Short mmCIF file of C-alpha atoms and ligand atoms in Angstrom, two decimals:
data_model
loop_
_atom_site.label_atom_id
_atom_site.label_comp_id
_atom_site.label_asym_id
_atom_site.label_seq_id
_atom_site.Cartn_x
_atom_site.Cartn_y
_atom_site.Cartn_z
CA UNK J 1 13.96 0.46 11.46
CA UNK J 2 14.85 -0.74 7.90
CA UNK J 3 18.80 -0.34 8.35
CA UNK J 4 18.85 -1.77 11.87
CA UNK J 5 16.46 -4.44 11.28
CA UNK J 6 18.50 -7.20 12.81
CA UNK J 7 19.61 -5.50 15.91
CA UNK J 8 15.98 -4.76 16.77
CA UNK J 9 14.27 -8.32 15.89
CA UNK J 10 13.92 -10.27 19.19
CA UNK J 11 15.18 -13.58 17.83
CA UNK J 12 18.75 -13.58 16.65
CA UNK J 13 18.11 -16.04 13.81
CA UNK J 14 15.98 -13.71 11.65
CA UNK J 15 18.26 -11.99 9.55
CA UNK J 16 17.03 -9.00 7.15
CA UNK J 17 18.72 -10.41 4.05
CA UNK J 18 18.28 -13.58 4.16
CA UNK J 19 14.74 -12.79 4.75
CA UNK J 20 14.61 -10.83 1.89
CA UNK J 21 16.20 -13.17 -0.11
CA UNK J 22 13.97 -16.18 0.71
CA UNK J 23 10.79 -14.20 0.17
CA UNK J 24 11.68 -13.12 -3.34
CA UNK J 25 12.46 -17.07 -3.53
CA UNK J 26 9.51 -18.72 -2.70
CA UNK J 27 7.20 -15.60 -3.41
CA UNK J 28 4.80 -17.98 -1.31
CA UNK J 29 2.18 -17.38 1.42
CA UNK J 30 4.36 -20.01 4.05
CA UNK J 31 6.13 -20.01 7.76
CA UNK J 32 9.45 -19.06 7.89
CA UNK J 33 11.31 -21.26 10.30
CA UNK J 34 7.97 -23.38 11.26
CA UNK J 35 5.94 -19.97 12.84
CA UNK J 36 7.04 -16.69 11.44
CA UNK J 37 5.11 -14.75 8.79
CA UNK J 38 7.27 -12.52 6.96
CA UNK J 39 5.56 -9.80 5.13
CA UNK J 40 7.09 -7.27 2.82
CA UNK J 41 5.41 -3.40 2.20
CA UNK J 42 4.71 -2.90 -1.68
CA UNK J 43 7.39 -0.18 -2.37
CA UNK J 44 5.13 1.98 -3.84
CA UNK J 45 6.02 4.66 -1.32
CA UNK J 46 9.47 4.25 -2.55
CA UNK J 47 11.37 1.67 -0.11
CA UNK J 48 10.24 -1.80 0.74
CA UNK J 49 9.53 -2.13 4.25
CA UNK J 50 9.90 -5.73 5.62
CA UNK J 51 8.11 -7.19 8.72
CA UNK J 52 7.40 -9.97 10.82
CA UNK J 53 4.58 -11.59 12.82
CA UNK J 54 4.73 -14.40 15.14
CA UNK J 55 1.65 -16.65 15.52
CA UNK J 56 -0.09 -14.97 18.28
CA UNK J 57 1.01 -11.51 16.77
CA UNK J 58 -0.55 -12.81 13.52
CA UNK J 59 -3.95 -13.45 15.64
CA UNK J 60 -4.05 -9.99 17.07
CA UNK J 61 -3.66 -8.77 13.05
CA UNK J 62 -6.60 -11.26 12.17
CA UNK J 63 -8.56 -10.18 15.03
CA UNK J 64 -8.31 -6.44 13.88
CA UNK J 65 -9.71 -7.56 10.35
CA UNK J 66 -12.33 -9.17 11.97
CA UNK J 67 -13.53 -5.84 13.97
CA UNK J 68 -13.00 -3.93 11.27
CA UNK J 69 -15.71 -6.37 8.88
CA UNK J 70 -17.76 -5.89 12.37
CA UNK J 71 -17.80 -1.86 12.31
CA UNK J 72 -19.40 -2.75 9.23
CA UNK J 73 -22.29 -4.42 9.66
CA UNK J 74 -20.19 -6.96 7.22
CA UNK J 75 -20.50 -10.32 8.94
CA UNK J 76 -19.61 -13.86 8.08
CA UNK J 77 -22.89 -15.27 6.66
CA UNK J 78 -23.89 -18.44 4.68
CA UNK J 79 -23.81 -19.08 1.51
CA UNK J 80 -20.10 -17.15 2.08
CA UNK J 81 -20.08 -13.52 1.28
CA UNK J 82 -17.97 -12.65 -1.82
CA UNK J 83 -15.16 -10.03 -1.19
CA UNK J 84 -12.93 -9.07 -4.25
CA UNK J 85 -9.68 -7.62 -2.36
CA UNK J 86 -7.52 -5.66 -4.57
CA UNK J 87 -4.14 -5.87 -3.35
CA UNK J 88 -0.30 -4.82 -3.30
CA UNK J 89 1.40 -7.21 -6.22
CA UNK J 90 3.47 -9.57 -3.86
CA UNK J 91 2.58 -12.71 -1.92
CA UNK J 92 3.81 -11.55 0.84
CA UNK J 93 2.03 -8.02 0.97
CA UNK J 94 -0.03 -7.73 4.36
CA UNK J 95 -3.30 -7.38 2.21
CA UNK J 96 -2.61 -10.86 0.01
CA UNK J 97 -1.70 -13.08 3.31
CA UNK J 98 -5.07 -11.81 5.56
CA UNK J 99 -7.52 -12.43 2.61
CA UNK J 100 -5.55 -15.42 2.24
CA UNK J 101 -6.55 -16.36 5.82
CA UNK J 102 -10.25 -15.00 5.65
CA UNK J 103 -10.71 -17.12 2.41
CA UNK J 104 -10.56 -20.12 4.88
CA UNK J 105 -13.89 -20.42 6.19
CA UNK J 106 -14.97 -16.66 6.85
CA UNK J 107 -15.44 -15.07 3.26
CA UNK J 108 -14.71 -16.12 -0.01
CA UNK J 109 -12.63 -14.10 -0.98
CA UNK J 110 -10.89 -13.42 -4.31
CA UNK J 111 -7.68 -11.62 -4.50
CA UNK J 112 -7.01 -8.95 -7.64
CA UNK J 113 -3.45 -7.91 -8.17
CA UNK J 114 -3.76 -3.84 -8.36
CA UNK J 115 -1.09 -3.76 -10.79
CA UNK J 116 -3.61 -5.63 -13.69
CA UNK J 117 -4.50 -3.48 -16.31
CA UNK J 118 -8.15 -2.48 -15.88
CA UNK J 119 -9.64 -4.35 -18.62
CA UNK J 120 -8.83 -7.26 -17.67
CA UNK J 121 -10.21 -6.41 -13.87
CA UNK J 122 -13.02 -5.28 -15.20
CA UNK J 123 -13.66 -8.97 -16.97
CA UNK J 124 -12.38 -10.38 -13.52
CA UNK J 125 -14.63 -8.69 -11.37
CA UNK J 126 -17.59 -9.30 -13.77
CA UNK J 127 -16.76 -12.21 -13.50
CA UNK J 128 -16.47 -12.92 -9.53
CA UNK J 129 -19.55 -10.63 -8.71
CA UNK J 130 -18.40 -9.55 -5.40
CA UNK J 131 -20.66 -8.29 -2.62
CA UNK J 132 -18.00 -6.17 -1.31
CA UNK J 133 -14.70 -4.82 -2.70
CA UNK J 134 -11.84 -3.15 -1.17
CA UNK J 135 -9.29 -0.81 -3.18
CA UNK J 136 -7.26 1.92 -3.33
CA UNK J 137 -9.07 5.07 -3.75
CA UNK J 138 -7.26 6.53 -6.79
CA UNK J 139 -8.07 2.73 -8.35
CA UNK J 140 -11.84 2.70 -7.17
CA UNK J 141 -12.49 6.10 -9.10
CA UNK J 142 -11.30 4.78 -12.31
CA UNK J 143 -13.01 1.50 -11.30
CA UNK J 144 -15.84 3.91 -10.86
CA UNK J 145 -15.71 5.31 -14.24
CA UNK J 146 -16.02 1.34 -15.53
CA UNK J 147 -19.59 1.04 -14.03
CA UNK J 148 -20.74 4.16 -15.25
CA UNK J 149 -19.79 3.37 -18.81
CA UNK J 150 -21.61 -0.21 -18.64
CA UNK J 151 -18.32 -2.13 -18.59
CA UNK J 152 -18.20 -2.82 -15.40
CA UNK J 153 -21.52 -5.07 -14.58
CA UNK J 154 -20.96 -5.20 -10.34
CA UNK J 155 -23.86 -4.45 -7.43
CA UNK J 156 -22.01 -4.36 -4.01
CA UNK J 157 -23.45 -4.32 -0.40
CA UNK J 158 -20.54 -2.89 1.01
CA UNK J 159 -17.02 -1.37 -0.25
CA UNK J 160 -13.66 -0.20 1.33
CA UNK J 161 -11.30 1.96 0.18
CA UNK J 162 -7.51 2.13 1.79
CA UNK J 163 -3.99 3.30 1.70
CA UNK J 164 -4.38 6.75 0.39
CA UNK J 165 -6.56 9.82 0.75
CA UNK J 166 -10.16 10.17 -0.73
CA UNK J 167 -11.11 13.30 -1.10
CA UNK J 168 -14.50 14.34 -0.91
CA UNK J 169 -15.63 14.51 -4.87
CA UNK J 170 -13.76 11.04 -5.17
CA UNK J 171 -15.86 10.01 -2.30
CA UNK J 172 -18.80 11.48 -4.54
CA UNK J 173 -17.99 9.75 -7.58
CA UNK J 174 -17.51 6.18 -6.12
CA UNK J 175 -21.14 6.65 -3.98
CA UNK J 176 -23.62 8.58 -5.80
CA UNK J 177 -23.03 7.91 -9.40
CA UNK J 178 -21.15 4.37 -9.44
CA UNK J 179 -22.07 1.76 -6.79
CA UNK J 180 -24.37 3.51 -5.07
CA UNK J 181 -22.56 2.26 -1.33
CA UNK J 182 -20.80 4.64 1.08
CA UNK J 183 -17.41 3.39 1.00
CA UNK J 184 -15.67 3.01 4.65
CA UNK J 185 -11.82 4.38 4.88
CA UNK J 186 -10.14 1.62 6.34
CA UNK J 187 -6.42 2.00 7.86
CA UNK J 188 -3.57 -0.93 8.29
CA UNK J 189 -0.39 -0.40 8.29
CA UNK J 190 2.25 -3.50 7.94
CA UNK J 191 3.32 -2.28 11.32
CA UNK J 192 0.29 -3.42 13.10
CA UNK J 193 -2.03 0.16 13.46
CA UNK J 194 -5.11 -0.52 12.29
CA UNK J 195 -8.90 1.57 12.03
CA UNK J 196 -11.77 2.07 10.06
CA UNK J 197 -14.64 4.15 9.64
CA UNK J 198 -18.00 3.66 11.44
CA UNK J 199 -21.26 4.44 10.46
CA UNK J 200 -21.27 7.87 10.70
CA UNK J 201 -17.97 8.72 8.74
CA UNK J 202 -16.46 11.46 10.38
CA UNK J 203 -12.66 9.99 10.61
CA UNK J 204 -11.15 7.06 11.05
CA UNK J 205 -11.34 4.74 14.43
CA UNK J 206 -8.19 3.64 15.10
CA UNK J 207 -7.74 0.21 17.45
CA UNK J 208 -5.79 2.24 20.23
CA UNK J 209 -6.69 -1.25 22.57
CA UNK J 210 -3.87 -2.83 20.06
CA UNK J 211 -1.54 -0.02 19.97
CA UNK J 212 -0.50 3.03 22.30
CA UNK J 213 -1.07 6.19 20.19
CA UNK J 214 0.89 9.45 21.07
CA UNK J 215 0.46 12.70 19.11
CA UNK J 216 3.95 14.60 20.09
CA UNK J 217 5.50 17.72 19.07
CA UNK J 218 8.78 18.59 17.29
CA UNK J 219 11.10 17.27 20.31
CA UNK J 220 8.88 14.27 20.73
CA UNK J 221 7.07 15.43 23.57
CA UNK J 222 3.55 14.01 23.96
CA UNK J 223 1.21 16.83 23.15
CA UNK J 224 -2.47 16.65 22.79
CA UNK J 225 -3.36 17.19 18.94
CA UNK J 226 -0.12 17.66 17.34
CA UNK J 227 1.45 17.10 13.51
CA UNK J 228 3.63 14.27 14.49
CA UNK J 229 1.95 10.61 15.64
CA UNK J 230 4.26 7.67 17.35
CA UNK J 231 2.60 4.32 17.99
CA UNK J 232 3.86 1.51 20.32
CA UNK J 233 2.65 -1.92 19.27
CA UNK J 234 1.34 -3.90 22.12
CA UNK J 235 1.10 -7.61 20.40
CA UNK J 236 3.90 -8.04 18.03
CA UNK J 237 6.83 -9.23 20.53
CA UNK J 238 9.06 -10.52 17.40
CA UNK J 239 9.57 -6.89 15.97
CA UNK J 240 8.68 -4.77 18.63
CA UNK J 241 7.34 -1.00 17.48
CA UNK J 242 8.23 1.35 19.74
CA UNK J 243 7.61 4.96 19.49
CA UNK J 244 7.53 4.58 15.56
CA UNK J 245 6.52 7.81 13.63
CA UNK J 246 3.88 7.37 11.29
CA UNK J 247 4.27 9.51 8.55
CA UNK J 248 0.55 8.56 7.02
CA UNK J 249 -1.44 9.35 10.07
CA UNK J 250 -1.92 13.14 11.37
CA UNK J 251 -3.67 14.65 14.23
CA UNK J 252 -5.98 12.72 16.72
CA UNK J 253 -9.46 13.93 17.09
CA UNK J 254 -10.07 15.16 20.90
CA UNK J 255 -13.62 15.03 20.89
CA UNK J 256 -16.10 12.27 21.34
CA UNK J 257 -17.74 10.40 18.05
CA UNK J 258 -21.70 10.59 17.81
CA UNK J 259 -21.71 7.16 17.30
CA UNK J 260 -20.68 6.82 20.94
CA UNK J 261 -17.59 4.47 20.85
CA UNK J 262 -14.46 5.79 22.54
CA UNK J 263 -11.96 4.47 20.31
CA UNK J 264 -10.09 7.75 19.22
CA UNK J 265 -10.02 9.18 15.69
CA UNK J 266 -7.71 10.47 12.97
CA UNK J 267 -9.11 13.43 11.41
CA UNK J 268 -7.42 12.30 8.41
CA UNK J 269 -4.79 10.07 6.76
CA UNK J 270 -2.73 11.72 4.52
CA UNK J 271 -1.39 8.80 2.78
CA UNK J 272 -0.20 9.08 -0.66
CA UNK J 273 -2.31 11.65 -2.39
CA UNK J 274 -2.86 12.24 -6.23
CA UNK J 275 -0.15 10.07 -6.38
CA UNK J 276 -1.90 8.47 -10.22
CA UNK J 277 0.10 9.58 -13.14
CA UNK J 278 -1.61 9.99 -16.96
CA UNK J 279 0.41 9.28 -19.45
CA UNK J 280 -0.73 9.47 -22.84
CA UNK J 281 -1.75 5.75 -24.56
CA UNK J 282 -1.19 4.46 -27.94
CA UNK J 283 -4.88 5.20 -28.98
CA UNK J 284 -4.65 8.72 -28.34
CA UNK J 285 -6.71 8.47 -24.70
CA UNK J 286 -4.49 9.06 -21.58
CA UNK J 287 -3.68 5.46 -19.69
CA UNK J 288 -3.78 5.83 -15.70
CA UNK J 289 -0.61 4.24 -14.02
CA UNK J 290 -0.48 3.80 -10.38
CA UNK J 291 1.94 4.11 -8.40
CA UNK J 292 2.04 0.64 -7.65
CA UNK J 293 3.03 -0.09 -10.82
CA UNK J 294 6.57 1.26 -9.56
CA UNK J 295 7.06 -0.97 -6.82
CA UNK J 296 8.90 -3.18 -9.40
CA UNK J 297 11.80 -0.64 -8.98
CA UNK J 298 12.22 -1.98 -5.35
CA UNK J 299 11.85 -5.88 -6.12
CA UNK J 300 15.41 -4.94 -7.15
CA UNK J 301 18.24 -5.87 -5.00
CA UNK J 302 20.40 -2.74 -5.81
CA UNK J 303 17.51 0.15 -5.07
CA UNK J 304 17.36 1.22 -2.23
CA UNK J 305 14.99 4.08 -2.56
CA UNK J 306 13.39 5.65 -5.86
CA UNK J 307 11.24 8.75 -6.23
CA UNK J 308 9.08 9.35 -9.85
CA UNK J 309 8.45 13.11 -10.86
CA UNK J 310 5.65 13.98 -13.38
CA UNK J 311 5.43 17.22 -14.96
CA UNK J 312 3.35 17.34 -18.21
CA UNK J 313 4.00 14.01 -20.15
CA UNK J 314 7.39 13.77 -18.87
CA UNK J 315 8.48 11.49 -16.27
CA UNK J 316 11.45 11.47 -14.12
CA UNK J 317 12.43 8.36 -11.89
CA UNK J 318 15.23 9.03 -9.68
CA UNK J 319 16.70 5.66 -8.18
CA UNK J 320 18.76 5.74 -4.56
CA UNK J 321 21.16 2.70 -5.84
CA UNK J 322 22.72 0.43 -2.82
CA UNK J 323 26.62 1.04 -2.91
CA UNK J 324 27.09 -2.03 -3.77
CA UNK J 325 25.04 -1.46 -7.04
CA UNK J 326 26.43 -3.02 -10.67
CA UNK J 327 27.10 -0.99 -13.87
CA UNK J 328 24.01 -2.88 -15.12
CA UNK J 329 21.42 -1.52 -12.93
CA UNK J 330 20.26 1.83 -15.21
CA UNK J 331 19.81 -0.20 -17.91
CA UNK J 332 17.93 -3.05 -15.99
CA UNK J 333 15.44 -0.76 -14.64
CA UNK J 334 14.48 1.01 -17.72
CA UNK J 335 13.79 -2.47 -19.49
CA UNK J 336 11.08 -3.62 -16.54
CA UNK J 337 9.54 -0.05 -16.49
CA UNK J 338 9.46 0.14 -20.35
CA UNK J 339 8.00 -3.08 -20.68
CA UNK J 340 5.83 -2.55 -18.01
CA UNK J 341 4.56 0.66 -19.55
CA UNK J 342 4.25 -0.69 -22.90
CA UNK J 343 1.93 -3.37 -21.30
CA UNK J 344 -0.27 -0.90 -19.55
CA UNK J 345 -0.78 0.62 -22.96
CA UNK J 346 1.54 3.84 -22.77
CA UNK J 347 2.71 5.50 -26.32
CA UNK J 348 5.83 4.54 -27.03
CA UNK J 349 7.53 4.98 -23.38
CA UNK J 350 11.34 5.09 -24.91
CA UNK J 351 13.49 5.32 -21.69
CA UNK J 352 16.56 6.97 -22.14
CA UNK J 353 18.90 7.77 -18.87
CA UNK J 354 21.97 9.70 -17.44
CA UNK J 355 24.11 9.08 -14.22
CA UNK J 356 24.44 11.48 -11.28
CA UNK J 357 27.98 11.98 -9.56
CA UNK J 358 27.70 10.34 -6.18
CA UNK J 359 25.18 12.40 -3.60
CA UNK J 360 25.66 13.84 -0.02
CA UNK J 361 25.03 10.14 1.34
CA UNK J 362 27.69 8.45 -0.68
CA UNK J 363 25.70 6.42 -3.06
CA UNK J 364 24.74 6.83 -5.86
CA UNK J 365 21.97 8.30 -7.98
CA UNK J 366 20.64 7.53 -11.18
CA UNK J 367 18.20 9.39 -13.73
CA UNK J 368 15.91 8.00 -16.12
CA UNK J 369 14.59 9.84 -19.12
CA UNK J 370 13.80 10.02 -22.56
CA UNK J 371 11.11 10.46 -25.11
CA UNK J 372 8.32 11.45 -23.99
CA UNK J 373 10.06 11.30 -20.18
CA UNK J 374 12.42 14.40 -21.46
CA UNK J 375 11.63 16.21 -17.64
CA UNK J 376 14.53 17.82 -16.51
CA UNK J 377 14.23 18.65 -12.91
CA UNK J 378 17.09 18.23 -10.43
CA UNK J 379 18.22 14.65 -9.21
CA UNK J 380 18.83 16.23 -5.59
CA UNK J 381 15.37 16.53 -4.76
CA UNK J 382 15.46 12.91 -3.75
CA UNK J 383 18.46 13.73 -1.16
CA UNK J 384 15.82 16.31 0.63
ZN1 ZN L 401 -17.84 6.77 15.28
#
């Protein structure tokens, strides 16, 4: 959908680049040619996805965060109800522009980049003293860990966790010793698929009145439960979704929910699992980087993909370059991921680096290791 992105937007003057270009521009929460919302996926799954919402598309996505704060029991109240949202880093992330929406009126709502280093979200949410909080599983355990050791000072009503799979013992951690709250698994995808959780937490709701849902089989042949799961969005005319795999979204659940609703269930989403690396810090403890903290790769023009391997202490990042990729690109990246490393408080993260011969797909690949990143597993794993 990425390559073919202007062939398959319904109005001819919305052009992939130049969308790209003018978001990474203005980095701004604004209409693109007086109505469009342009919204870009983080990258942290490795490529950015970009996507684009019409006004009354936009209302159907608003309306779908509003039933989802319904399932709940988390209603618009006054005074306001405080909601800290911990988000993708850019403006135009799908998380950043709907808080930036709610915060009109509905909640007050205060958005936390994910990619700040803990301490200084800790301070922040101390700080804001949210009611309820939303983040990334993998981020709400270590935030976790912050309230059991007294550092983090926060009593929530309510709490959300998204984007990747919670296990049960994370599930554990975050409820019984932490914040004392049942956190609800909320899924939205930039696409337009959204669900969450009811009461009873036994899989995920998804809005199927929004969205035509088809689990299919190998040849694409609708099938009841099956691995594969296409979904047809029925509001966004402007970049229409049709028969789109999911990759993050498995089997539908056949059988009815004790809560009594209808809307069908995922038995689970997959999403991007143990995906946090430890790396060891400059005071001898082991720092926790996200994998958001690699999205920076793609807010380059040249990458087209990129893939990081952790084995031990070692890290591999193998980078998809666009053919049209400069000399300078290798040497680019491992500045912004040293530097960004170095921030987050990781020992000494000397890059070093190496250049593949051109791959199977005709562009080419390039390796980045050194000290401490001295993992030496095979560059072609990224062609799979
Ligand atoms: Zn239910």
């Amino acid at each position: 959908m990425m390559e073919n992105f202007d062939d398959l937007v319904t109005d001819s003057r919305l052009r992939r680049e130049e969308l790209l270009e003018r978001v990474e521009e203005t980095g701004r929460d604004e209409y693109y040619l007086g109505s469009y919302r342009v919204m870009t996926t983080s990258g942290s799954s490795g490529r950015k996805g970009l996507f684009i919402y019409d006004e009354s598309g936009w209302s159907a996505i608003m309306a779908q965060f509003l039933r989802h704060c319904a399932m709940m029991q988390f209603r618009p109240q006054l005074p306001r109800q405080r909601v800290a949202a911990i988000v993708g880093g850019a403006p135009t992330h799908m998380s950043r522009q709907v808080a930036a929406n709610v915060a009109v009126g509905i909640h007050n709502v205060r958005t936390l980049p994910g990619t700040l280093r803990v301490e200084r979200l800790v301070e922040k949410l101390n700080r804001f003293g949210p009611d309820h909080m939303n983040a990334f599983p993998s981020l709400a355990v270590i935030l976790a860990e912050e309230q059991l050791a007294g550092r983090l000072r926060i009593s929530l009503k309510s709490m959300t966790t998204s984007s990747e799979l919670r296990t049960p013992e994370m599930t554990d951690r975050i409820v019984e010793e932490a914040f004392g709250v049942r956190p609800f698994d909320l899924y939205a995808n930039t696409e337009g698929l959204w669900g969450v959780e009811c009461e009873r937490h036994e899989g995920i709701h998804l809005f199927e009145d929004a969205a035509l849902l088809e689990n299919v089989d190998e040849d694409g042949c609708p099938v009841p439960p099956g691995e594969r799961l296409l979904i047809t969005g029925l509001y966004n005319l402007v970049q229409p979704v049709i028969r789109l795999e999911v990759s993050d979204v498995v089997a539908l659940e056949p059988g009815p929910c004790p809560c009594g609703r209808t809307l069908v269930r995922t038995r689970a989403i997959e999403g991007r699992r143990e995906d946090v690396l430890e790396l060891a810090g400059r005071d001898g403890g082991a720092v926790a980087v996200h994998p958001l903290q690699f999205a920076l790769l793609t807010r380059d023009r040249e990458v087209r993909e990129f893939q990081v391997v952790q084995e031990g202490e070692s890290v591999l990042i193998l980078v998809v370059a666009r053919p049209s990729a400069s000399s300078e690109l290798q040497g680019r990246l491992r500045e912004v991921v040293s530097r960004k490393l170095t921030e987050l408080g990781v020992r000494e993260p000397r890059l070093g680096g190496t250049s593949q011969e051109p791959d199977t797909f005709g562009e080419r690949q390039t390796a980045t290791r050194g000290r401490g990143f001295n993992h030496t597993s095979s560059p072609s794993r990224m062609t799979d």
